[in-house]
């Protein structure tokens, strides 16, 4: 083989090559070009290819290429709008439908008080003259009127609805020389005429005096007095006192306020001599800042009972001699997803309620959802089905609520 030298390289560089170029008509021709000319020809052909491609397929349309994406966007937006409207309509039906047909309210004397009530003094004055049909045909049920003092007519609206439990938040009046207990949710809402005596103690005294003296259902036996409900005279009404002020400071004033109910024999009590509960028309339950140690300090007689913490109900210190309710916030169960209890939440409810029932206490869950109506009453149904002692109620009545308590009417508080 020969070796390339610097003398022969120019000959190779300048050698000719044959280029086969396609021309119109399909014929080929030969042409001699240098290597550099060949490179220029190839570059020209490359430049021409896109032009040829565009000439065959036509120019691209940017609007036409973007249209499928725009169409998908508008279709998706349209579907989202329809879905949102459907969800809103569904929620409206859930909130409105249960209120469409309100239940028939029995005509009774207590409805007269509800209609005529204007201020706290009316709670006693409207009871005279006494109407013999005061609570006639009202069926007592195990529902607790939560924050009852917020209602248009405290005490009476709850009793008219059949609730066997009412709740009052109490504060010690800070005015010099005053020993009245004021009722309200906060200090800013307190008023001189909204006292525990005006709203609850005095009207209950008058109701029970009339139920046991003038009512045709009256039982003359002091050991078995009639209660608030004429259709069920042995049903006990629970008066829950939520201590808002300092517990030990409030305690002696609470006992003083209950003096008239106590002296008339209206208060349910526990006696150490029999170690049993003596049921009466009213049972008082202390909650909030109530001092448990002071409540159990009297080891001989008690007529104020404790609202035990349901989450700690397994503790041996809570029993029927010192407690009646066993309550906890529903938020302790965790978030309720998709408006339905999980299996673990249901098991927790069953276990807590079972422990309370075993001790003779009434389990109660507060802070239950108020809206939508169907969700609230789903919660009520689950609680009652699992044996909860008292149903916490913020809003009443509604048709589903009455269906609920009719279905589970056997779950009542009686003494």
mmCIF file of C-alpha atoms in Angstrom:
data_model
loop_
_atom_site.group_PDB
_atom_site.id
_atom_site.type_symbol
_atom_site.label_atom_id
_atom_site.label_comp_id
_atom_site.label_asym_id
_atom_site.label_seq_id
_atom_site.Cartn_x
_atom_site.Cartn_y
_atom_site.Cartn_z
ATOM 1 C CA UNK A 1 0.000 0.000 0.000
ATOM 2 C CA UNK A 2 1.168 3.443 -0.716
ATOM 3 C CA UNK A 3 1.668 6.033 1.961
ATOM 4 C CA UNK A 4 -0.055 9.353 1.634
ATOM 5 C CA UNK A 5 2.258 12.249 1.628
ATOM 6 C CA UNK A 6 1.819 15.943 1.666
ATOM 7 C CA UNK A 7 2.353 15.856 -2.061
ATOM 8 C CA UNK A 8 -0.584 13.549 -2.691
ATOM 9 C CA UNK A 9 -3.111 15.148 -0.246
ATOM 10 C CA UNK A 10 -3.878 18.097 -2.510
ATOM 11 C CA UNK A 11 -4.730 15.675 -5.264
ATOM 12 C CA UNK A 12 -7.279 13.961 -3.006
ATOM 13 C CA UNK A 13 -8.707 17.229 -1.778
ATOM 14 C CA UNK A 14 -9.163 18.494 -5.270
ATOM 15 C CA UNK A 15 -10.347 15.198 -6.682
ATOM 16 C CA UNK A 16 -13.710 15.158 -8.275
ATOM 17 C CA UNK A 17 -16.730 13.274 -7.097
ATOM 18 C CA UNK A 18 -19.799 12.313 -8.899
ATOM 19 C CA UNK A 19 -23.026 13.732 -7.533
ATOM 20 C CA UNK A 20 -26.274 12.170 -8.438
ATOM 21 C CA UNK A 21 -28.804 14.950 -8.455
ATOM 22 C CA UNK A 22 -32.471 14.319 -9.020
ATOM 23 C CA UNK A 23 -34.016 16.750 -11.415
ATOM 24 C CA UNK A 24 -37.484 17.283 -12.747
ATOM 25 C CA UNK A 25 -38.618 14.518 -15.004
ATOM 26 C CA UNK A 26 -37.024 11.746 -12.970
ATOM 27 C CA UNK A 27 -33.767 11.693 -14.995
ATOM 28 C CA UNK A 28 -30.366 11.914 -13.470
ATOM 29 C CA UNK A 29 -27.298 13.784 -14.685
ATOM 30 C CA UNK A 30 -23.717 13.708 -13.687
ATOM 31 C CA UNK A 31 -21.820 16.732 -12.570
ATOM 32 C CA UNK A 32 -18.386 17.223 -11.270
ATOM 33 C CA UNK A 33 -17.916 19.354 -8.180
ATOM 34 C CA UNK A 34 -15.361 19.760 -5.524
ATOM 35 C CA UNK A 35 -15.972 18.418 -2.011
ATOM 36 C CA UNK A 36 -16.641 21.924 -0.780
ATOM 37 C CA UNK A 37 -19.253 22.421 -3.503
ATOM 38 C CA UNK A 38 -20.906 19.177 -2.448
ATOM 39 C CA UNK A 39 -21.288 20.438 1.131
ATOM 40 C CA UNK A 40 -22.905 23.617 -0.104
ATOM 41 C CA UNK A 41 -25.373 21.605 -2.162
ATOM 42 C CA UNK A 42 -26.361 19.450 0.792
ATOM 43 C CA UNK A 43 -26.959 22.527 2.946
ATOM 44 C CA UNK A 44 -29.174 23.986 0.258
ATOM 45 C CA UNK A 45 -31.171 20.776 0.061
ATOM 46 C CA UNK A 46 -31.684 20.779 3.815
ATOM 47 C CA UNK A 47 -32.955 24.301 3.670
ATOM 48 C CA UNK A 48 -35.405 23.393 0.990
ATOM 49 C CA UNK A 49 -36.878 20.342 2.773
ATOM 50 C CA UNK A 50 -39.041 22.288 5.273
ATOM 51 C CA UNK A 51 -40.291 24.450 2.436
ATOM 52 C CA UNK A 52 -41.191 21.354 0.500
ATOM 53 C CA UNK A 53 -42.912 19.829 3.548
ATOM 54 C CA UNK A 54 -44.977 22.947 4.116
ATOM 55 C CA UNK A 55 -45.867 23.176 0.469
ATOM 56 C CA UNK A 56 -47.235 19.636 0.514
ATOM 57 C CA UNK A 57 -49.131 19.730 3.891
ATOM 58 C CA UNK A 58 -50.059 23.371 3.898
ATOM 59 C CA UNK A 59 -49.258 25.980 6.583
ATOM 60 C CA UNK A 60 -50.067 25.069 10.276
ATOM 61 C CA UNK A 61 -52.975 26.863 12.035
ATOM 62 C CA UNK A 62 -52.135 27.848 15.682
ATOM 63 C CA UNK A 63 -55.818 28.459 16.494
ATOM 64 C CA UNK A 64 -56.756 25.034 15.199
ATOM 65 C CA UNK A 65 -54.029 23.366 17.270
ATOM 66 C CA UNK A 66 -55.123 25.195 20.497
ATOM 67 C CA UNK A 67 -58.865 24.496 20.066
ATOM 68 C CA UNK A 68 -58.924 20.939 21.576
ATOM 69 C CA UNK A 69 -57.382 22.239 24.808
ATOM 70 C CA UNK A 70 -59.815 25.119 25.042
ATOM 71 C CA UNK A 71 -62.727 22.793 24.402
ATOM 72 C CA UNK A 72 -61.595 20.465 27.172
ATOM 73 C CA UNK A 73 -61.220 23.398 29.555
ATOM 74 C CA UNK A 74 -64.760 24.679 28.941
ATOM 75 C CA UNK A 75 -66.262 21.199 29.192
ATOM 76 C CA UNK A 76 -64.504 20.675 32.529
ATOM 77 C CA UNK A 77 -65.643 24.084 33.785
ATOM 78 C CA UNK A 78 -69.216 23.304 32.748
ATOM 79 C CA UNK A 79 -69.183 19.978 34.589
ATOM 80 C CA UNK A 80 -67.775 21.604 37.724
ATOM 81 C CA UNK A 81 -70.527 24.227 37.656
ATOM 82 C CA UNK A 82 -73.222 21.573 37.320
ATOM 83 C CA UNK A 83 -71.674 19.564 40.153
ATOM 84 C CA UNK A 84 -71.554 22.606 42.438
ATOM 85 C CA UNK A 85 -75.203 23.407 41.756
ATOM 86 C CA UNK A 86 -76.187 19.797 42.475
ATOM 87 C CA UNK A 87 -74.296 19.813 45.796
ATOM 88 C CA UNK A 88 -75.911 23.102 46.859
ATOM 89 C CA UNK A 89 -79.381 21.792 46.038
ATOM 90 C CA UNK A 90 -78.673 18.619 47.989
ATOM 91 C CA UNK A 91 -77.512 20.555 51.058
ATOM 92 C CA UNK A 92 -80.579 22.804 50.882
ATOM 93 C CA UNK A 93 -82.840 19.764 50.823
ATOM 94 C CA UNK A 94 -81.026 18.273 53.810
ATOM 95 C CA UNK A 95 -81.563 21.433 55.842
ATOM 96 C CA UNK A 96 -85.088 22.309 54.724
ATOM 97 C CA UNK A 97 -86.865 18.993 54.198
ATOM 98 C CA UNK A 98 -86.968 17.912 57.888
ATOM 99 C CA UNK A 99 -88.633 21.235 58.752
ATOM 100 C CA UNK A 100 -91.259 20.974 56.031
ATOM 101 C CA UNK A 101 -93.903 19.433 58.276
ATOM 102 C CA UNK A 102 -93.676 20.521 61.901
ATOM 103 C CA UNK A 103 -95.291 18.184 64.418
ATOM 104 C CA UNK A 104 -98.542 18.992 66.115
ATOM 105 C CA UNK A 105 -97.932 20.617 69.502
ATOM 106 C CA UNK A 106 -100.427 19.470 72.135
ATOM 107 C CA UNK A 107 -102.634 22.218 73.523
ATOM 108 C CA UNK A 108 -101.821 22.697 77.207
ATOM 109 C CA UNK A 109 -101.413 25.313 79.896
ATOM 110 C CA UNK A 110 -97.669 25.501 79.441
ATOM 111 C CA UNK A 111 -98.123 26.693 75.862
ATOM 112 C CA UNK A 112 -100.031 29.680 77.219
ATOM 113 C CA UNK A 113 -96.979 30.608 79.305
ATOM 114 C CA UNK A 114 -94.690 30.228 76.280
ATOM 115 C CA UNK A 115 -96.899 32.481 74.162
ATOM 116 C CA UNK A 116 -97.385 35.190 76.801
ATOM 117 C CA UNK A 117 -93.891 35.242 78.344
ATOM 118 C CA UNK A 118 -92.127 38.618 78.108
ATOM 119 C CA UNK A 119 -89.534 38.773 80.903
ATOM 120 C CA UNK A 120 -88.152 36.600 83.744
ATOM 121 C CA UNK A 121 -90.821 37.746 86.196
ATOM 122 C CA UNK A 122 -93.456 36.144 83.954
ATOM 123 C CA UNK A 123 -92.009 32.719 84.742
ATOM 124 C CA UNK A 124 -93.891 32.842 88.040
ATOM 125 C CA UNK A 125 -96.689 35.356 87.468
ATOM 126 C CA UNK A 126 -98.109 33.556 84.416
ATOM 127 C CA UNK A 127 -98.628 30.406 86.485
ATOM 128 C CA UNK A 128 -101.577 32.071 88.216
ATOM 129 C CA UNK A 129 -104.319 31.200 87.771
ATOM 130 C CA UNK A 130 -103.237 27.589 87.498
ATOM 131 C CA UNK A 131 -104.355 25.626 84.457
ATOM 132 C CA UNK A 132 -105.144 21.985 85.245
ATOM 133 C CA UNK A 133 -103.969 20.921 81.772
ATOM 134 C CA UNK A 134 -100.539 22.473 82.334
ATOM 135 C CA UNK A 135 -98.480 19.597 80.882
ATOM 136 C CA UNK A 136 -101.317 17.403 79.668
ATOM 137 C CA UNK A 137 -100.447 15.092 76.738
ATOM 138 C CA UNK A 138 -96.760 16.077 76.833
ATOM 139 C CA UNK A 139 -94.612 12.951 76.630
ATOM 140 C CA UNK A 140 -91.390 13.237 78.679
ATOM 141 C CA UNK A 141 -88.258 12.145 76.824
ATOM 142 C CA UNK A 142 -84.582 11.799 77.636
ATOM 143 C CA UNK A 143 -83.403 15.025 76.047
ATOM 144 C CA UNK A 144 -81.314 17.695 77.733
ATOM 145 C CA UNK A 145 -81.994 21.348 76.872
ATOM 146 C CA UNK A 146 -78.427 22.558 76.494
ATOM 147 C CA UNK A 147 -77.889 26.232 77.437
ATOM 148 C CA UNK A 148 -81.590 26.414 78.165
ATOM 149 C CA UNK A 149 -81.415 30.055 79.316
ATOM 150 C CA UNK A 150 -80.709 31.068 75.684
ATOM 151 C CA UNK A 151 -84.179 30.032 74.615
ATOM 152 C CA UNK A 152 -86.939 32.584 74.156
ATOM 153 C CA UNK A 153 -88.685 31.172 77.224
ATOM 154 C CA UNK A 154 -86.243 29.386 79.556
ATOM 155 C CA UNK A 155 -87.491 26.203 81.245
ATOM 156 C CA UNK A 156 -90.986 26.294 79.717
ATOM 157 C CA UNK A 157 -89.987 25.719 76.081
ATOM 158 C CA UNK A 158 -87.950 22.680 77.079
ATOM 159 C CA UNK A 159 -90.727 21.202 79.215
ATOM 160 C CA UNK A 160 -93.272 21.863 76.447
ATOM 161 C CA UNK A 161 -91.038 19.900 74.054
ATOM 162 C CA UNK A 162 -90.877 17.028 76.546
ATOM 163 C CA UNK A 163 -87.241 17.468 77.571
ATOM 164 C CA UNK A 164 -86.471 16.102 81.024
ATOM 165 C CA UNK A 165 -83.276 18.093 81.478
ATOM 166 C CA UNK A 166 -82.527 21.844 81.517
ATOM 167 C CA UNK A 167 -79.238 23.659 82.004
ATOM 168 C CA UNK A 168 -78.393 27.026 83.559
ATOM 169 C CA UNK A 169 -74.960 28.670 83.677
ATOM 170 C CA UNK A 170 -74.661 30.374 87.052
ATOM 171 C CA UNK A 171 -72.481 33.227 88.299
ATOM 172 C CA UNK A 172 -72.072 34.821 91.683
ATOM 173 C CA UNK A 173 -73.331 38.409 91.688
ATOM 174 C CA UNK A 174 -70.323 40.572 92.526
ATOM 175 C CA UNK A 175 -72.358 43.491 93.834
ATOM 176 C CA UNK A 176 -71.784 44.232 97.504
ATOM 177 C CA UNK A 177 -74.322 42.588 99.755
ATOM 178 C CA UNK A 178 -75.910 40.521 96.959
ATOM 179 C CA UNK A 179 -76.119 36.763 97.243
ATOM 180 C CA UNK A 180 -78.148 36.186 94.068
ATOM 181 C CA UNK A 181 -76.936 33.764 91.440
ATOM 182 C CA UNK A 182 -77.151 35.236 87.955
ATOM 183 C CA UNK A 183 -77.798 33.139 84.850
ATOM 184 C CA UNK A 184 -75.961 33.736 81.578
ATOM 185 C CA UNK A 185 -73.329 32.381 79.226
ATOM 186 C CA UNK A 186 -70.775 35.105 79.925
ATOM 187 C CA UNK A 187 -70.328 37.958 82.366
ATOM 188 C CA UNK A 188 -71.266 40.491 79.684
ATOM 189 C CA UNK A 189 -74.659 38.832 79.203
ATOM 190 C CA UNK A 190 -75.649 38.934 82.892
ATOM 191 C CA UNK A 191 -78.721 40.915 83.952
ATOM 192 C CA UNK A 192 -80.091 41.603 87.405
ATOM 193 C CA UNK A 193 -83.502 40.091 86.636
ATOM 194 C CA UNK A 194 -82.137 36.899 85.063
ATOM 195 C CA UNK A 195 -81.441 35.014 88.260
ATOM 196 C CA UNK A 196 -81.566 31.342 89.138
ATOM 197 C CA UNK A 197 -84.529 32.076 91.386
ATOM 198 C CA UNK A 198 -86.569 33.938 88.750
ATOM 199 C CA UNK A 199 -85.915 31.618 85.829
ATOM 200 C CA UNK A 200 -85.896 28.197 87.497
ATOM 201 C CA UNK A 201 -86.318 27.800 91.253
ATOM 202 C CA UNK A 202 -89.482 29.867 91.818
ATOM 203 C CA UNK A 203 -91.401 28.603 88.763
ATOM 204 C CA UNK A 204 -90.498 24.996 89.610
ATOM 205 C CA UNK A 205 -91.760 25.527 93.149
ATOM 206 C CA UNK A 206 -95.089 26.867 91.878
ATOM 207 C CA UNK A 207 -95.466 24.111 89.288
ATOM 208 C CA UNK A 208 -94.815 21.346 91.814
ATOM 209 C CA UNK A 209 -97.054 22.920 94.444
ATOM 210 C CA UNK A 210 -99.912 23.023 91.951
ATOM 211 C CA UNK A 211 -99.209 19.565 90.576
ATOM 212 C CA UNK A 212 -99.432 18.121 94.072
ATOM 213 C CA UNK A 213 -102.318 20.232 95.415
ATOM 214 C CA UNK A 214 -104.677 21.104 92.593
ATOM 215 C CA UNK A 215 -104.007 18.496 89.937
ATOM 216 C CA UNK A 216 -106.466 15.635 89.585
ATOM 217 C CA UNK A 217 -103.457 13.330 89.195
ATOM 218 C CA UNK A 218 -102.112 14.432 92.585
ATOM 219 C CA UNK A 219 -100.680 11.786 94.891
ATOM 220 C CA UNK A 220 -101.123 12.804 98.537
ATOM 221 C CA UNK A 221 -98.254 10.662 99.682
ATOM 222 C CA UNK A 222 -95.274 12.874 100.564
ATOM 223 C CA UNK A 223 -92.907 10.026 99.779
ATOM 224 C CA UNK A 224 -94.078 9.894 96.170
ATOM 225 C CA UNK A 225 -94.930 13.437 94.998
ATOM 226 C CA UNK A 226 -95.998 14.209 91.457
ATOM 227 C CA UNK A 227 -93.465 15.613 89.068
ATOM 228 C CA UNK A 228 -93.689 18.243 86.354
ATOM 229 C CA UNK A 229 -95.277 16.012 83.695
ATOM 230 C CA UNK A 230 -98.918 15.108 84.211
ATOM 231 C CA UNK A 231 -98.795 12.298 81.658
ATOM 232 C CA UNK A 232 -95.900 10.737 83.592
ATOM 233 C CA UNK A 233 -95.957 12.050 87.187
ATOM 234 C CA UNK A 234 -93.060 9.819 88.266
ATOM 235 C CA UNK A 235 -90.621 11.346 85.769
ATOM 236 C CA UNK A 236 -87.752 13.340 87.244
ATOM 237 C CA UNK A 237 -86.691 16.691 85.790
ATOM 238 C CA UNK A 238 -82.921 17.277 85.798
ATOM 239 C CA UNK A 239 -81.717 20.777 86.671
ATOM 240 C CA UNK A 240 -78.075 21.122 85.605
ATOM 241 C CA UNK A 241 -76.165 23.999 87.195
ATOM 242 C CA UNK A 242 -73.022 24.895 85.270
ATOM 243 C CA UNK A 243 -70.670 26.626 87.717
ATOM 244 C CA UNK A 244 -69.047 29.543 85.869
ATOM 245 C CA UNK A 245 -67.633 31.453 88.822
ATOM 246 C CA UNK A 246 -65.129 29.976 91.245
ATOM 247 C CA UNK A 247 -66.498 26.608 92.374
ATOM 248 C CA UNK A 248 -65.749 26.695 96.121
ATOM 249 C CA UNK A 249 -67.002 30.284 96.294
ATOM 250 C CA UNK A 250 -70.269 29.397 94.548
ATOM 251 C CA UNK A 251 -70.940 26.182 96.452
ATOM 252 C CA UNK A 252 -72.552 27.593 99.652
ATOM 253 C CA UNK A 253 -74.740 29.985 97.646
ATOM 254 C CA UNK A 254 -76.021 27.136 95.464
ATOM 255 C CA UNK A 255 -77.048 25.153 98.531
ATOM 256 C CA UNK A 256 -78.790 28.243 99.874
ATOM 257 C CA UNK A 257 -80.685 28.831 96.598
ATOM 258 C CA UNK A 258 -81.987 25.254 96.642
ATOM 259 C CA UNK A 259 -83.330 25.588 100.184
ATOM 260 C CA UNK A 260 -87.013 25.955 99.258
ATOM 261 C CA UNK A 261 -86.974 22.940 96.931
ATOM 262 C CA UNK A 262 -85.175 20.942 99.610
ATOM 263 C CA UNK A 263 -87.564 21.848 102.438
ATOM 264 C CA UNK A 264 -90.573 20.864 100.334
ATOM 265 C CA UNK A 265 -89.097 17.462 99.622
ATOM 266 C CA UNK A 266 -88.768 18.035 95.874
ATOM 267 C CA UNK A 267 -85.044 17.190 95.567
ATOM 268 C CA UNK A 268 -83.734 13.730 94.734
ATOM 269 C CA UNK A 269 -81.213 12.707 97.385
ATOM 270 C CA UNK A 270 -78.817 10.013 98.500
ATOM 271 C CA UNK A 271 -78.753 8.788 102.087
ATOM 272 C CA UNK A 272 -75.858 6.956 103.674
ATOM 273 C CA UNK A 273 -78.229 5.066 105.961
ATOM 274 C CA UNK A 274 -79.758 3.197 103.036
ATOM 275 C CA UNK A 275 -77.029 3.808 100.428
ATOM 276 C CA UNK A 276 -79.815 4.339 97.903
ATOM 277 C CA UNK A 277 -81.190 7.141 95.771
ATOM 278 C CA UNK A 278 -84.503 8.587 96.948
ATOM 279 C CA UNK A 279 -86.107 9.813 93.743
ATOM 280 C CA UNK A 280 -88.081 13.051 93.771
ATOM 281 C CA UNK A 281 -89.482 15.398 91.081
ATOM 282 C CA UNK A 282 -86.163 17.298 90.673
ATOM 283 C CA UNK A 283 -82.560 16.116 90.558
ATOM 284 C CA UNK A 284 -79.818 18.770 90.663
ATOM 285 C CA UNK A 285 -76.566 18.113 88.788
ATOM 286 C CA UNK A 286 -73.465 20.291 89.182
ATOM 287 C CA UNK A 287 -71.021 20.703 86.301
ATOM 288 C CA UNK A 288 -68.398 23.143 85.034
ATOM 289 C CA UNK A 289 -66.295 24.481 87.911
ATOM 290 C CA UNK A 290 -68.319 22.573 90.495
ATOM 291 C CA UNK A 291 -66.028 21.351 93.319
ATOM 292 C CA UNK A 292 -66.239 17.559 93.431
ATOM 293 C CA UNK A 293 -64.373 17.400 96.745
ATOM 294 C CA UNK A 294 -66.935 19.655 98.457
ATOM 295 C CA UNK A 295 -69.803 17.755 96.873
ATOM 296 C CA UNK A 296 -68.672 14.444 98.370
ATOM 297 C CA UNK A 297 -67.576 15.973 101.677
ATOM 298 C CA UNK A 298 -71.016 15.284 103.140
ATOM 299 C CA UNK A 299 -70.920 11.531 103.614
ATOM 300 C CA UNK A 300 -74.385 11.302 105.210
ATOM 301 C CA UNK A 301 -76.751 13.100 102.812
ATOM 302 C CA UNK A 302 -76.469 14.583 99.296
ATOM 303 C CA UNK A 303 -79.031 16.282 97.073
ATOM 304 C CA UNK A 304 -76.614 17.771 94.533
ATOM 305 C CA UNK A 305 -74.977 15.281 92.179
ATOM 306 C CA UNK A 306 -71.941 15.565 89.951
ATOM 307 C CA UNK A 307 -71.602 15.570 86.171
ATOM 308 C CA UNK A 308 -68.798 13.019 85.935
ATOM 309 C CA UNK A 309 -66.345 13.127 83.003
ATOM 310 C CA UNK A 310 -67.401 10.372 80.608
ATOM 311 C CA UNK A 311 -63.865 9.922 79.275
ATOM 312 C CA UNK A 312 -62.723 9.030 82.826
ATOM 313 C CA UNK A 313 -65.848 7.160 83.838
ATOM 314 C CA UNK A 314 -63.831 4.028 84.608
ATOM 315 C CA UNK A 315 -62.474 5.773 87.714
ATOM 316 C CA UNK A 316 -63.817 4.247 90.919
ATOM 317 C CA UNK A 317 -64.499 7.639 92.510
ATOM 318 C CA UNK A 318 -67.564 8.252 90.314
ATOM 319 C CA UNK A 319 -70.654 6.285 91.287
ATOM 320 C CA UNK A 320 -74.385 6.638 91.804
ATOM 321 C CA UNK A 321 -73.975 8.058 95.306
ATOM 322 C CA UNK A 322 -72.255 11.216 94.025
ATOM 323 C CA UNK A 323 -72.919 11.467 90.269
ATOM 324 C CA UNK A 324 -75.845 11.336 87.877
ATOM 325 C CA UNK A 325 -74.672 12.560 84.456
ATOM 326 C CA UNK A 326 -71.463 11.405 82.776
ATOM 327 C CA UNK A 327 -70.679 13.893 80.020
ATOM 328 C CA UNK A 328 -68.029 14.619 77.429
ATOM 329 C CA UNK A 329 -67.657 16.744 74.313
ATOM 330 C CA UNK A 330 -68.307 14.897 71.068
ATOM 331 C CA UNK A 331 -65.106 16.427 69.707
ATOM 332 C CA UNK A 332 -63.153 13.936 71.842
ATOM 333 C CA UNK A 333 -64.286 11.226 69.421
ATOM 334 C CA UNK A 334 -62.360 12.882 66.601
ATOM 335 C CA UNK A 335 -63.517 14.245 63.263
ATOM 336 C CA UNK A 336 -66.599 12.605 61.761
ATOM 337 C CA UNK A 337 -65.720 12.055 58.117
ATOM 338 C CA UNK A 338 -68.405 11.965 55.421
ATOM 339 C CA UNK A 339 -71.116 12.458 58.067
ATOM 340 C CA UNK A 340 -70.666 8.967 59.417
ATOM 341 C CA UNK A 341 -69.066 7.500 62.529
ATOM 342 C CA UNK A 342 -66.127 5.201 61.934
ATOM 343 C CA UNK A 343 -66.073 1.739 63.476
ATOM 344 C CA UNK A 344 -63.536 2.869 66.090
ATOM 345 C CA UNK A 345 -65.730 5.851 67.031
ATOM 346 C CA UNK A 346 -68.778 3.606 67.371
ATOM 347 C CA UNK A 347 -66.813 1.233 69.601
ATOM 348 C CA UNK A 348 -65.684 4.142 71.756
ATOM 349 C CA UNK A 349 -69.282 5.318 72.165
ATOM 350 C CA UNK A 350 -70.449 1.803 73.040
ATOM 351 C CA UNK A 351 -67.701 1.328 75.619
ATOM 352 C CA UNK A 352 -68.219 4.711 77.291
ATOM 353 C CA UNK A 353 -71.994 4.354 77.427
ATOM 354 C CA UNK A 354 -71.732 0.793 78.733
ATOM 355 C CA UNK A 355 -69.408 1.880 81.559
ATOM 356 C CA UNK A 356 -71.751 4.729 82.520
ATOM 357 C CA UNK A 357 -74.811 2.478 82.434
ATOM 358 C CA UNK A 358 -73.045 -0.107 84.583
ATOM 359 C CA UNK A 359 -72.643 2.567 87.268
ATOM 360 C CA UNK A 360 -76.232 3.744 86.961
ATOM 361 C CA UNK A 361 -75.187 7.060 85.360
ATOM 362 C CA UNK A 362 -76.620 8.825 82.313
ATOM 363 C CA UNK A 363 -74.106 9.217 79.487
ATOM 364 C CA UNK A 364 -74.349 12.499 77.578
ATOM 365 C CA UNK A 365 -72.391 13.917 74.644
ATOM 366 C CA UNK A 366 -72.426 17.680 74.255
ATOM 367 C CA UNK A 367 -71.091 19.842 71.427
ATOM 368 C CA UNK A 368 -73.050 17.743 68.946
ATOM 369 C CA UNK A 369 -73.432 19.260 65.446
ATOM 370 C CA UNK A 370 -76.477 21.472 64.929
ATOM 371 C CA UNK A 371 -76.561 21.593 61.114
ATOM 372 C CA UNK A 372 -77.442 20.226 58.694
ATOM 373 C CA UNK A 373 -80.552 18.816 60.311
ATOM 374 C CA UNK A 374 -80.281 15.326 58.851
ATOM 375 C CA UNK A 375 -76.675 14.996 60.061
ATOM 376 C CA UNK A 376 -77.596 16.190 63.538
ATOM 377 C CA UNK A 377 -80.405 13.688 63.782
ATOM 378 C CA UNK A 378 -78.215 10.899 62.412
ATOM 379 C CA UNK A 379 -75.946 11.601 65.392
ATOM 380 C CA UNK A 380 -78.929 11.537 67.753
ATOM 381 C CA UNK A 381 -80.142 8.240 66.316
ATOM 382 C CA UNK A 382 -76.753 6.557 66.707
ATOM 383 C CA UNK A 383 -76.400 7.800 70.290
ATOM 384 C CA UNK A 384 -79.850 6.638 71.338
ATOM 385 C CA UNK A 385 -79.436 3.274 69.617
ATOM 386 C CA UNK A 386 -76.264 2.763 71.628
ATOM 387 C CA UNK A 387 -78.053 3.472 74.906
ATOM 388 C CA UNK A 388 -76.985 7.043 75.668
ATOM 389 C CA UNK A 389 -78.750 8.264 78.805
ATOM 390 C CA UNK A 390 -79.545 11.842 77.775
ATOM 391 C CA UNK A 391 -79.654 13.384 74.330
ATOM 392 C CA UNK A 392 -78.057 16.826 74.232
ATOM 393 C CA UNK A 393 -80.377 19.191 72.335
ATOM 394 C CA UNK A 394 -79.602 22.725 71.193
ATOM 395 C CA UNK A 395 -82.362 23.097 68.603
ATOM 396 C CA UNK A 396 -85.906 21.727 68.697
ATOM 397 C CA UNK A 397 -88.377 20.799 67.434
ATOM 398 C CA UNK A 398 -88.164 19.235 63.968
ATOM 399 C CA UNK A 399 -90.155 16.448 62.421
ATOM 400 C CA UNK A 400 -87.262 13.994 62.369
ATOM 401 C CA UNK A 401 -86.523 14.754 65.999
ATOM 402 C CA UNK A 402 -90.054 13.758 66.929
ATOM 403 C CA UNK A 403 -89.799 10.635 64.789
ATOM 404 C CA UNK A 404 -86.552 9.822 66.544
ATOM 405 C CA UNK A 405 -87.878 10.170 70.060
ATOM 406 C CA UNK A 406 -91.061 8.325 69.130
ATOM 407 C CA UNK A 407 -89.057 5.396 67.815
ATOM 408 C CA UNK A 408 -86.787 5.288 70.841
ATOM 409 C CA UNK A 409 -89.359 6.514 73.330
ATOM 410 C CA UNK A 410 -88.566 3.732 75.766
ATOM 411 C CA UNK A 411 -85.279 5.452 76.643
ATOM 412 C CA UNK A 412 -86.679 7.725 79.338
ATOM 413 C CA UNK A 413 -85.648 8.965 82.728
ATOM 414 C CA UNK A 414 -88.056 7.871 85.442
ATOM 415 C CA UNK A 415 -87.880 7.498 89.183
#
